[in-house]
mmCIF file with all atom_site columns, C-alpha atoms in Angstrom:
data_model
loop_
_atom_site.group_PDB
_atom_site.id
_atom_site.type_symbol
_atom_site.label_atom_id
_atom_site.label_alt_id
_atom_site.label_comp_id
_atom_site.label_asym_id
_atom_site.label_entity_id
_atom_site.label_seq_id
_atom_site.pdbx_PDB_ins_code
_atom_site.Cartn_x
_atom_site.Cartn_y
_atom_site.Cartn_z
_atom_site.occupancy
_atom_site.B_iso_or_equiv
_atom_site.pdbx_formal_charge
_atom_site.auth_seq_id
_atom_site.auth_comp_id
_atom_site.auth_asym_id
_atom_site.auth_atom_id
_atom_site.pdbx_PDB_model_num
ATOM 1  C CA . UNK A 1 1  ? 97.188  89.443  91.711  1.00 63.00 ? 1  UNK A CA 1
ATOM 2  C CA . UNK A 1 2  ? 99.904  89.582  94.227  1.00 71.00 ? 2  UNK A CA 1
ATOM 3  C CA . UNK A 1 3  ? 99.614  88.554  97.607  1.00 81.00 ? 3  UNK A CA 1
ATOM 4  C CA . UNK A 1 4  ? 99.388  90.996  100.614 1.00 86.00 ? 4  UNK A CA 1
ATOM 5  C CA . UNK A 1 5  ? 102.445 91.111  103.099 1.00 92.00 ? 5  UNK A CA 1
ATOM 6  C CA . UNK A 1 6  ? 102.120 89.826  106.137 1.00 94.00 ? 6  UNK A CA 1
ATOM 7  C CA . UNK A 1 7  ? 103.853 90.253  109.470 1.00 95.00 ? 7  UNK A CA 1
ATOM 8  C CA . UNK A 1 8  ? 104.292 88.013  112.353 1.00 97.00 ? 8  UNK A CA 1
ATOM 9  C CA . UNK A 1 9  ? 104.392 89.886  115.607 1.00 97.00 ? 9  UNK A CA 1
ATOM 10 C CA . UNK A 1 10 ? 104.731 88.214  119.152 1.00 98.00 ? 10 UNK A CA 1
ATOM 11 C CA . UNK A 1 11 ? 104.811 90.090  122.465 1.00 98.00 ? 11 UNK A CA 1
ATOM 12 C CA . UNK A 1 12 ? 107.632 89.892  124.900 1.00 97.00 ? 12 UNK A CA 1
ATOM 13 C CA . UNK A 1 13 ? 106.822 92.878  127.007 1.00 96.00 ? 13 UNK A CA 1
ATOM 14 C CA . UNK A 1 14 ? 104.316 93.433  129.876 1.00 95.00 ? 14 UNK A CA 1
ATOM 15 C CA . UNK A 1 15 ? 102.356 96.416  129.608 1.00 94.00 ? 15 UNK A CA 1
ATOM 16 C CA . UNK A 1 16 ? 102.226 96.341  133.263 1.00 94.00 ? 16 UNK A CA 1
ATOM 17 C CA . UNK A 1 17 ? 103.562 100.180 134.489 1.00 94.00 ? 17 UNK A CA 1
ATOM 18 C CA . UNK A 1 18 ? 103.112 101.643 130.832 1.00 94.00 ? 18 UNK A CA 1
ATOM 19 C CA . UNK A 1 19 ? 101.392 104.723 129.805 1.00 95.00 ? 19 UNK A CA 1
ATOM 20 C CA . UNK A 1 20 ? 97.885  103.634 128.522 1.00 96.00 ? 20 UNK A CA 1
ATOM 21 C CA . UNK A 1 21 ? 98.412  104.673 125.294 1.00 96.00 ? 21 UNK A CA 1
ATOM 22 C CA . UNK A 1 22 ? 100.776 101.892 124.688 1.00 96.00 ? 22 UNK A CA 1
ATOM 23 C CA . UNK A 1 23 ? 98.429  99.318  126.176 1.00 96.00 ? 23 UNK A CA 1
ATOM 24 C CA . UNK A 1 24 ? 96.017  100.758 123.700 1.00 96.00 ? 24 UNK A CA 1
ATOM 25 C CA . UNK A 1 25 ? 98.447  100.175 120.977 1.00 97.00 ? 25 UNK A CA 1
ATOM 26 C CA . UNK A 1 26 ? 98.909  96.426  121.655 1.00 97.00 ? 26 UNK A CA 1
ATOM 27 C CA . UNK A 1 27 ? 95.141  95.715  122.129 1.00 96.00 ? 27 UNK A CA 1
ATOM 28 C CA . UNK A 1 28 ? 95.114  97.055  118.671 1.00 96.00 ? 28 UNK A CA 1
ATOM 29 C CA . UNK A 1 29 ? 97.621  94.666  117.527 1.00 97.00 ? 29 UNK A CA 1
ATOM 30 C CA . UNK A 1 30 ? 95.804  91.964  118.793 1.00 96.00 ? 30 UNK A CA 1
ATOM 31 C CA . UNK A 1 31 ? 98.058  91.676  121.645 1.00 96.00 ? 31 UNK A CA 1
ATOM 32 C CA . UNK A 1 32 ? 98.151  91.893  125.415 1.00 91.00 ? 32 UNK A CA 1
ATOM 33 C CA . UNK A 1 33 ? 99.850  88.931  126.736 1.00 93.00 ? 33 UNK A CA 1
ATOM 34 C CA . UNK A 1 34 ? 102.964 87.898  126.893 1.00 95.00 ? 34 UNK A CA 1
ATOM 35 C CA . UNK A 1 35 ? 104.219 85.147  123.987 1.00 96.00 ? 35 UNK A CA 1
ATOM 36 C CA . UNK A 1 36 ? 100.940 85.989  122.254 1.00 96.00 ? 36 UNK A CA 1
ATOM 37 C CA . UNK A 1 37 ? 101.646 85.860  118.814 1.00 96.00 ? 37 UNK A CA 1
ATOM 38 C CA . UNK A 1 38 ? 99.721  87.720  115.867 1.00 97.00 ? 38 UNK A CA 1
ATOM 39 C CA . UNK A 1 39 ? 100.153 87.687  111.683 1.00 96.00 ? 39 UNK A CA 1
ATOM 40 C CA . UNK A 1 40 ? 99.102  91.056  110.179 1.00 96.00 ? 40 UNK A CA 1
ATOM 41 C CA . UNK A 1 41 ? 99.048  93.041  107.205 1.00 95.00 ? 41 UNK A CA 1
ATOM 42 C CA . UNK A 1 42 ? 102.293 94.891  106.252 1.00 95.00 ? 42 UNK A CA 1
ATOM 43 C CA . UNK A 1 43 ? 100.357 98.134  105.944 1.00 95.00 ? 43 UNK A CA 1
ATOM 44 C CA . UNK A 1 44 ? 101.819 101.730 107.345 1.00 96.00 ? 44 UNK A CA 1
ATOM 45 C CA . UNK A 1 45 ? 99.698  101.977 110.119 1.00 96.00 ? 45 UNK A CA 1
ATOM 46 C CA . UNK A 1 46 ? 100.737 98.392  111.559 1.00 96.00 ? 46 UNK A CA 1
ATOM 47 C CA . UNK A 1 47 ? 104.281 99.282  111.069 1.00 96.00 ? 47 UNK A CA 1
ATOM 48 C CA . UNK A 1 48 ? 103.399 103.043 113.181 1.00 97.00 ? 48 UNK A CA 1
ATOM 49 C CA . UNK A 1 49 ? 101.892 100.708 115.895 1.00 97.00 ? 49 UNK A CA 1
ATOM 50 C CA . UNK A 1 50 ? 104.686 98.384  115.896 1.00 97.00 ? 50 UNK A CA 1
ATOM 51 C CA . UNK A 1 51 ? 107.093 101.065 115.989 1.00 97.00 ? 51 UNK A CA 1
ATOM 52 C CA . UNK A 1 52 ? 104.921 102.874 119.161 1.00 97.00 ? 52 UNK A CA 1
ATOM 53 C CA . UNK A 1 53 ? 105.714 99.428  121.207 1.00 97.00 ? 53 UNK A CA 1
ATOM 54 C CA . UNK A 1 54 ? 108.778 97.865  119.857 1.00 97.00 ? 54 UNK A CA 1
ATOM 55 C CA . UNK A 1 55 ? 110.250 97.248  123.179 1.00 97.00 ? 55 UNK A CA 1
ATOM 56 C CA . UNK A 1 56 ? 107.618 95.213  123.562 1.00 97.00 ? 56 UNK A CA 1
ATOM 57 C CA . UNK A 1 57 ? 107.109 93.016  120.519 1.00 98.00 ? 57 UNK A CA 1
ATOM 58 C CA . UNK A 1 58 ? 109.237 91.234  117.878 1.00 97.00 ? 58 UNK A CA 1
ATOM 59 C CA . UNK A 1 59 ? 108.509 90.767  114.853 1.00 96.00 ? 59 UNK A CA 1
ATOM 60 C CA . UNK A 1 60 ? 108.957 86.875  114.394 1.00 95.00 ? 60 UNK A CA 1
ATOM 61 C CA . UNK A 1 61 ? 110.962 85.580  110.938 1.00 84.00 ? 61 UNK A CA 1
ATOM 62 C CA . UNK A 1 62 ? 108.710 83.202  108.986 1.00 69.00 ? 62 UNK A CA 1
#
């Protein structure tokens, strides 16, 4: 069986002044402080949630 993709995501972005939507986005990441760093499945709706807040993360090269 194959192994399930994985991403490494890190915050560099304060949600400070940002629509709350957004904040909700990185709280479900598993994010909301800055230089936090998560690993989670490669799955569509990560990569949607990534994509809402991606001036505020990086995705971190393993």
């Amino acid at each position: 069986m194959a192994e399930k993709k994985t991403l490494k995501v890190r915050q560099t972005g304060s949600p400070i002044r940002r629509d709350s939507r957004q904040r909700a986005q990185l709280v479900g990441l598993g994010l909301n402080k800055l230089g936090r760093e998560r690993e989670l499945e490669d799955t569509p709706a990560v990569r949607g949630m990534i994509r809402k807040v991606s001036h505020m993360v990086e995705i971190v090269e393993e």
